[in-house]
């Protein structure tokens, strides 16, 4: 299957292409002062053999303010996104599909060991060794391989190599955010992928602003870079690689990406499928719904080598906030998934019913990057001057940055508006302005009355009328209650 | 009382008004390279019905270097500063007066519950329910209300809503510093108040530099913002607010600040006084001097919901440094008040007698923002090049930024020079260069002699002559001693 | 000895002097986007009576990206570098020589107390009291004095005063790095020395860019600063110093550096040698090889006052990585030397044999500043686009910044290439791309084969052929092995 590869049309929207020319000025100061926020679609798409990667321009003011870079990738059947690492912590949300991924933590042992041939205690999941005599195959040892499925949030630390593979017929669709403004990124704020294979250019390179700096030796414009791209190994000499890996020049050429077909790119198609060593009972378990993944355990013995790196926050898991008339919200933070503490990130997945509302609220300690997975919602965002800086429908496929402390509310315009929000704090918390246990709910009645110039009766209504915490059902499904 | 409200003359000094035009260039690099430090007075004053707020231009180089924004507010009798939150951690020092304040921590329960009517176990402190039949009044529940008095240092975390009220005849006078350069502020460095009521503009808005950025849709100058100001709710549509709060449009108009009188502003006067639920024995206790406040307890069970948020460092408390001939100093840091750890701030309150001296010293790990509360002192500040960058009298009402590591010394020119210093580190520490246990005191004698080209006899004098640690009594009250 | 002082020729290389004119633009954004990295030599040398200090231009893009400032100092016999403190954490590596140093921690007691005269339980190590009658000498008390020797890494926290002394015939040669981009530095990124004695200008002053800022009072160019330099005390008035130290004006003049000879500078020669109180058995111990220094103990009772501030990583200590055919590497991080946790720094010392190779690797979470101590090595550095941004011999005396995540490999071109690398993370870790337990080693074989388009046989070679972890012996000393 998947022998024929048709480069399908790339579904990317070049809406903002023109504006990407106007690069931000350098080191601009008031980068979070907005006259208007813009919902953004990806403005570039990079096709590969096995899928494609869409990117948003990280130089847009919204992303600069939030200090994040956003991308989205699709893996078709048997597609492998080849290994890479990044200069900043990353969260990946799996909107659709399932498969395997690996993280290579330096200094950690290879704990997945292939057994002696013939033993069937453990098995490779896919049909394997095709075109090879099985008996010639030696043992393999490598670091843990993780399964993933729809709704998973994967945490990828800065500098840790990552690969991901789709072994199913359904495309894998994933949204990824890089927190370039993290303290863990000691380079400048520009997002960087360090590809470890292939000769494609890294996905954010096209947004890189040409430095006006002159090289001290005077060769001013020396052809820039050849711009044909390459992986990290491409930059080393054959001599170095041959010595470092103790292999011949043939292999080195592949390592440097020199024998690539033009169309391969970051995502390659594995003919016949990847053969990976995993426990046999494990494959079934990770694909069944249920938040309690088999490999989930946060005991006191946890080290970085065995750290849990994913958690499911999809619709099949139990919600943190739930109202059958209004919708549900799930969050994952450092208390759920301790590795997020190292990354300084958390996330939220929400589903809102038509005409139901997420009450006005603000993020206390984080910037938030909302991505509309499905459907649309009317969103309003307000800045510190009381100006409405966003008042539009956020549509499927669009992203919206909601800066820290800016107030935001949303009303679903679809049967089920689905979104994921990435937050730049491992313990992001929101303050709701209306509803039960909100700001208003917790003010003394006299303060409400006098702050808003209301009669006590009215103040009480403002304080107590909304009995819902975060999600309010549609207006017509309820009566405006008047507390006696 | 206080029925007649005369908008009294605003005591603000527009000394630096002209210079506020010269905005700093964007992202300037050497922002802590000073030819001269300037003592600053507020350059703007915003009158409200119940008091006024003075602000310092946060774009001045000194404040930019220290990453802080300073303001001062006065509450007249029965004045309520309506709720707001800020994008950065904040410390407020109460120079004069007493009253109540509240912080709304999201997710924390309302723990102050009004009892069943008739019960007098708890009572509202002020005369209450005026103009209303008491029996019609329903129960109220809200989060903890705190009392404050002269000398209190109040810690207000970023994003936490805060209100404050003066229930006495004496004006409340308070100095407030926002640490905009804190890691907790993930927006740009500009100080932002998010007002939650009223339609006044936020106090720092006038200093906001117009971004040269053009909106991607081409409407370049679209009327900027209407500049009439508004609170966070003003920016939401009536539909959203009505849905979110489940109240009618009348109430929504007040919520959005539409029924305000022109003169109300951030601080309103509460006719007849605010009626707030507090334990009866508690009112007496918090107004009596003594550092050990009733609500002060830092047990192991402390969560953010019950965290202590204030500590008294005023003159009635026991000093950390005390010399009856020279003065006294009190400090509060994360060891005294653990919430300061979250804020990354600490503070110091000092009183220096006429002609006594605070020895040359430097802040090891913090910028310091000194505000002269009363009287004046001759202050000298020295930079890393040995240049004296400040050599003036710091007068009552002026602030002075002393950057990290810059050496500073002060000699009081008043009977009692009083100051408060806000420091940008929750464990700020100073290194004294002279006196007991100072840098000089702890150098080996031979190193002193050879570093300064002195005879041993002289080196010994330099090391040991001053037996005082921080505060040195006036010269004439002592003899220059010569250690034999 | 050392009575005659000839200002010897300053061995500094002014190679890059010209380029130091082109100052970086302010607040430039893409400061880690390199077309080429440059190995740097110091471009300035400041002679003093007892030695000299060489500095690298901290405005170079490489240093700006890494947020560090580099200098190197040499102390001749009996030379004392007079006390100073800095605005950023610092690491000092002793390449050659031995002697004493002191750190003055504010608030810590003077724990080295001179005994009653005549007692010989403790003794001053050098011939002492010369030109003085011993009986006239009073007791001295001061903070701990530390011995140092070749290979020591000394940790100097921000704001802590430091002095260092050479009591041997061999010159002391030391490399020092300041981490100006540390969170502990709350000033701007410019490196600052606050000299506490002398009238020399601080070593980085010449690189300070003239701020275009105009003083608010209109005196635009007021002669800049007098540029004659001075220590922190120079900036205080005589009255303040006389009062603060309780000494007469004669002593104050020396304190302010007014009685200095022109040629003294930061490093003075101590006539007859410094007389310092140290335990007698201690002198022998610290000069003998062996990593376990006498004063090394990291018990639970450790406070900042008794913190261990140095560790030997020189060639006499046991290596962390060792291959008799290839070389050895030693590291020191917060697990070895806990004070590094406060500083956010660590270090690595390496020795590589001729034609042996440090395999391609990258720093996961730190920028690295390599200084070639002895010999040369061919170094290649690759950026995120697969471009080779460095491909030269790194020669003795040169420094090279390797930014976070950039891949680097080195092949020694000398019998013993010696280097020290300073890293901007207290727990810096590297990921090796080749060799045992590397990235490649830990990938599943199928992922290797499919990522690099290799046959399984080739993939296995790429994964497993190199059995060495970090250092690979020369090619000719081994056969290219082919795993069957």
Short mmCIF file of N, CA and C in Angstrom, two decimals, chain B residues 373-465:
data_model
loop_
_atom_site.label_atom_id
_atom_site.label_comp_id
_atom_site.label_asym_id
_atom_site.label_seq_id
_atom_site.Cartn_x
_atom_site.Cartn_y
_atom_site.Cartn_z
N UNK B 373 9.70 59.25 52.01
CA UNK B 373 8.38 59.44 52.61
C UNK B 373 8.30 60.75 53.37
N UNK B 374 9.38 61.11 54.04
CA UNK B 374 9.35 62.27 54.91
C UNK B 374 10.76 62.81 55.08
N UNK B 375 10.91 64.12 54.96
CA UNK B 375 12.21 64.73 55.13
C UNK B 375 13.09 64.52 53.91
N UNK B 376 14.37 64.82 54.10
CA UNK B 376 15.28 64.71 52.98
C UNK B 376 16.62 64.14 53.43
N UNK B 377 17.39 63.66 52.45
CA UNK B 377 18.71 63.12 52.76
C UNK B 377 19.64 63.41 51.60
N UNK B 378 20.89 63.63 51.94
CA UNK B 378 21.91 63.80 50.92
C UNK B 378 22.34 62.40 50.49
N UNK B 379 22.13 62.10 49.20
CA UNK B 379 22.43 60.75 48.70
C UNK B 379 23.51 60.83 47.63
N UNK B 380 24.45 59.90 47.71
CA UNK B 380 25.45 59.77 46.65
C UNK B 380 25.38 58.36 46.08
N UNK B 381 25.40 58.27 44.75
CA UNK B 381 25.40 56.98 44.08
C UNK B 381 26.58 56.94 43.11
N UNK B 382 27.27 55.79 43.07
CA UNK B 382 28.48 55.66 42.26
C UNK B 382 28.35 54.47 41.33
N UNK B 383 28.75 54.65 40.08
CA UNK B 383 28.64 53.56 39.11
C UNK B 383 29.91 52.73 39.04
N UNK B 384 29.99 51.80 38.08
CA UNK B 384 31.12 50.88 38.03
C UNK B 384 32.40 51.55 37.58
N UNK B 385 32.30 52.75 37.04
CA UNK B 385 33.50 53.45 36.62
C UNK B 385 34.01 54.43 37.68
N UNK B 386 33.41 54.38 38.85
CA UNK B 386 33.82 55.28 39.91
C UNK B 386 33.25 56.68 39.75
N UNK B 387 32.27 56.83 38.86
CA UNK B 387 31.65 58.14 38.67
C UNK B 387 30.48 58.32 39.62
N UNK B 388 30.39 59.49 40.20
CA UNK B 388 29.27 59.81 41.06
C UNK B 388 28.09 60.21 40.16
N UNK B 389 27.10 59.37 40.07
CA UNK B 389 25.99 59.63 39.15
C UNK B 389 24.79 60.26 39.86
N UNK B 390 24.87 60.39 41.18
CA UNK B 390 23.85 61.14 41.90
C UNK B 390 24.51 61.76 43.10
N UNK B 391 24.22 63.03 43.34
CA UNK B 391 24.84 63.73 44.46
C UNK B 391 23.94 64.89 44.86
N UNK B 392 22.77 64.57 45.34
CA UNK B 392 21.79 65.61 45.64
C UNK B 392 21.03 65.26 46.90
N UNK B 393 20.18 66.21 47.27
CA UNK B 393 19.25 65.89 48.35
C UNK B 393 18.06 65.16 47.73
N UNK B 394 17.76 64.01 48.28
CA UNK B 394 16.54 63.31 47.90
C UNK B 394 15.45 63.84 48.82
N UNK B 395 14.46 64.48 48.19
CA UNK B 395 13.47 65.19 48.98
C UNK B 395 12.17 64.39 49.12
N UNK B 396 11.45 64.73 50.14
CA UNK B 396 10.15 64.11 50.39
C UNK B 396 9.32 64.08 49.11
N UNK B 397 8.82 62.93 48.78
CA UNK B 397 7.99 62.79 47.58
C UNK B 397 8.76 62.41 46.34
N UNK B 398 10.08 62.40 46.43
CA UNK B 398 10.89 62.01 45.27
C UNK B 398 11.25 60.53 45.33
N UNK B 399 11.43 59.98 44.15
CA UNK B 399 11.90 58.60 44.09
C UNK B 399 13.26 58.57 43.43
N UNK B 400 14.04 57.57 43.78
CA UNK B 400 15.37 57.41 43.17
C UNK B 400 15.61 55.93 42.93
N UNK B 401 15.97 55.61 41.70
CA UNK B 401 16.34 54.24 41.38
C UNK B 401 17.84 54.06 41.64
N UNK B 402 18.18 53.06 42.44
CA UNK B 402 19.58 52.71 42.62
C UNK B 402 19.79 51.34 41.96
N UNK B 403 20.44 51.33 40.79
CA UNK B 403 20.58 50.06 40.08
C UNK B 403 21.45 49.06 40.85
N UNK B 404 21.21 47.80 40.55
CA UNK B 404 21.98 46.71 41.15
C UNK B 404 23.48 47.00 41.09
N UNK B 405 24.15 46.74 42.20
CA UNK B 405 25.62 46.85 42.29
C UNK B 405 26.15 48.28 42.33
N UNK B 406 25.33 49.27 42.02
CA UNK B 406 25.79 50.64 42.16
C UNK B 406 25.93 50.94 43.66
N UNK B 407 27.01 51.62 44.03
CA UNK B 407 27.24 51.92 45.44
C UNK B 407 26.45 53.16 45.84
N UNK B 408 25.94 53.15 47.07
CA UNK B 408 25.10 54.26 47.51
C UNK B 408 25.33 54.53 48.99
N UNK B 409 25.25 55.79 49.37
CA UNK B 409 25.32 56.17 50.78
C UNK B 409 24.41 57.36 50.97
N UNK B 410 23.91 57.54 52.17
CA UNK B 410 22.97 58.64 52.42
C UNK B 410 23.19 59.23 53.79
N UNK B 411 23.01 60.55 53.87
CA UNK B 411 23.14 61.26 55.14
C UNK B 411 21.86 62.06 55.33
N UNK B 412 21.20 61.81 56.43
CA UNK B 412 19.91 62.47 56.66
C UNK B 412 20.08 63.97 56.88
N UNK B 413 19.20 64.74 56.27
CA UNK B 413 19.23 66.19 56.48
C UNK B 413 17.98 66.66 57.21
N UNK B 414 17.23 65.69 57.74
CA UNK B 414 16.02 66.03 58.50
C UNK B 414 16.11 65.33 59.86
N UNK B 415 15.23 65.79 60.74
CA UNK B 415 15.21 65.17 62.07
C UNK B 415 15.03 63.66 61.93
N UNK B 416 14.08 63.30 61.09
CA UNK B 416 13.86 61.88 60.79
C UNK B 416 13.60 61.74 59.31
N UNK B 417 14.58 61.29 58.61
CA UNK B 417 14.38 61.00 57.20
C UNK B 417 13.76 59.61 57.10
N UNK B 418 12.55 59.55 56.52
CA UNK B 418 11.86 58.26 56.38
C UNK B 418 11.81 57.88 54.91
N UNK B 419 12.07 56.61 54.62
CA UNK B 419 12.00 56.16 53.23
C UNK B 419 11.49 54.73 53.20
N UNK B 420 11.00 54.37 52.03
CA UNK B 420 10.74 52.96 51.76
C UNK B 420 11.50 52.62 50.48
N UNK B 421 12.11 51.42 50.47
CA UNK B 421 12.83 50.98 49.26
C UNK B 421 12.21 49.66 48.81
N UNK B 422 11.80 49.64 47.55
CA UNK B 422 11.26 48.42 46.96
C UNK B 422 12.39 47.73 46.20
N UNK B 423 12.54 46.42 46.36
CA UNK B 423 13.68 45.74 45.74
C UNK B 423 13.21 44.59 44.87
N UNK B 424 13.85 44.46 43.72
CA UNK B 424 13.40 43.50 42.71
C UNK B 424 14.00 42.11 42.90
N UNK B 425 13.93 41.63 44.13
CA UNK B 425 14.40 40.28 44.43
C UNK B 425 13.73 39.90 45.74
N UNK B 426 13.21 38.68 45.83
CA UNK B 426 12.48 38.31 47.04
C UNK B 426 13.44 38.05 48.20
N UNK B 427 14.72 38.02 47.90
CA UNK B 427 15.72 37.85 48.95
C UNK B 427 16.86 38.83 48.69
N UNK B 428 16.48 40.06 48.49
CA UNK B 428 17.46 41.10 48.21
C UNK B 428 18.46 41.17 49.35
N UNK B 429 19.75 41.30 49.03
CA UNK B 429 20.70 41.49 50.11
C UNK B 429 21.66 42.59 49.75
N UNK B 430 22.12 43.28 50.78
CA UNK B 430 23.04 44.39 50.52
C UNK B 430 24.40 44.05 51.10
N UNK B 431 25.40 44.63 50.52
CA UNK B 431 26.76 44.46 51.00
C UNK B 431 27.24 45.83 51.45
N UNK B 432 27.53 45.96 52.73
CA UNK B 432 28.04 47.27 53.18
C UNK B 432 29.54 47.32 52.98
N UNK B 433 29.99 48.48 52.53
CA UNK B 433 31.41 48.63 52.19
C UNK B 433 32.22 49.13 53.37
N UNK B 434 31.55 49.72 54.34
CA UNK B 434 32.25 50.25 55.52
C UNK B 434 31.53 49.77 56.77
N UNK B 435 32.24 49.77 57.89
CA UNK B 435 31.62 49.44 59.16
C UNK B 435 31.79 47.99 59.55
N UNK B 436 31.19 47.65 60.68
CA UNK B 436 31.35 46.32 61.23
C UNK B 436 30.81 45.28 60.25
N UNK B 437 31.55 44.22 60.11
CA UNK B 437 31.13 43.09 59.27
C UNK B 437 30.94 43.48 57.80
N UNK B 438 31.60 44.56 57.40
CA UNK B 438 31.49 45.01 56.01
C UNK B 438 32.52 44.31 55.14
N UNK B 439 32.48 44.65 53.87
CA UNK B 439 33.53 44.23 52.95
C UNK B 439 34.91 44.50 53.54
N UNK B 440 35.12 45.74 53.98
CA UNK B 440 36.45 46.13 54.44
C UNK B 440 36.83 45.36 55.70
N UNK B 441 35.86 45.19 56.56
CA UNK B 441 36.05 44.52 57.84
C UNK B 441 36.49 43.06 57.64
N UNK B 442 36.05 42.46 56.57
CA UNK B 442 36.29 41.03 56.34
C UNK B 442 37.47 40.74 55.43
N UNK B 443 38.14 41.80 54.96
CA UNK B 443 39.36 41.59 54.18
C UNK B 443 40.53 41.34 55.14
N UNK B 444 41.46 40.48 54.75
CA UNK B 444 42.69 40.37 55.55
C UNK B 444 43.43 41.72 55.56
N UNK B 445 44.00 42.00 56.68
CA UNK B 445 44.66 43.29 56.87
C UNK B 445 45.73 43.54 55.80
N UNK B 446 46.46 42.50 55.45
CA UNK B 446 47.49 42.66 54.43
C UNK B 446 46.92 43.01 53.07
N UNK B 447 45.75 42.46 52.79
CA UNK B 447 45.12 42.79 51.52
C UNK B 447 44.66 44.25 51.53
N UNK B 448 44.14 44.70 52.66
CA UNK B 448 43.76 46.12 52.79
C UNK B 448 44.97 47.00 52.59
N UNK B 449 46.04 46.69 53.31
CA UNK B 449 47.23 47.53 53.26
C UNK B 449 47.77 47.61 51.83
N UNK B 450 47.83 46.47 51.16
CA UNK B 450 48.43 46.46 49.82
C UNK B 450 47.48 46.93 48.73
N UNK B 451 46.18 46.76 48.94
CA UNK B 451 45.24 47.23 47.93
C UNK B 451 45.15 48.75 47.94
N UNK B 452 45.26 49.33 49.12
CA UNK B 452 45.07 50.78 49.22
C UNK B 452 46.37 51.52 49.47
N UNK B 453 47.48 50.80 49.44
CA UNK B 453 48.76 51.46 49.62
C UNK B 453 48.91 52.09 50.99
N UNK B 454 48.45 51.41 52.03
CA UNK B 454 48.44 51.96 53.38
C UNK B 454 49.44 51.24 54.27
N UNK B 455 49.91 51.95 55.30
CA UNK B 455 50.66 51.32 56.38
C UNK B 455 49.71 50.40 57.14
N UNK B 456 50.27 49.42 57.84
CA UNK B 456 49.41 48.51 58.58
C UNK B 456 48.53 49.24 59.59
N UNK B 457 49.12 50.23 60.20
CA UNK B 457 48.38 51.00 61.20
C UNK B 457 47.15 51.65 60.56
N UNK B 458 47.35 52.21 59.37
CA UNK B 458 46.24 52.85 58.67
C UNK B 458 45.23 51.82 58.18
N UNK B 459 45.75 50.69 57.69
CA UNK B 459 44.86 49.64 57.19
C UNK B 459 43.94 49.18 58.30
N UNK B 460 44.52 49.07 59.49
CA UNK B 460 43.74 48.62 60.64
C UNK B 460 42.64 49.63 60.96
N UNK B 461 42.96 50.90 60.84
CA UNK B 461 41.94 51.92 61.08
C UNK B 461 40.83 51.82 60.04
N UNK B 462 41.22 51.67 58.80
CA UNK B 462 40.23 51.59 57.73
C UNK B 462 39.32 50.39 57.94
N UNK B 463 39.92 49.30 58.37
CA UNK B 463 39.16 48.08 58.60
C UNK B 463 38.24 48.19 59.80
N UNK B 464 38.76 48.71 60.90
CA UNK B 464 38.08 48.51 62.18
C UNK B 464 37.54 49.76 62.85
N UNK B 465 37.85 50.94 62.32
CA UNK B 465 37.49 52.14 63.07
C UNK B 465 36.00 52.32 63.26
#
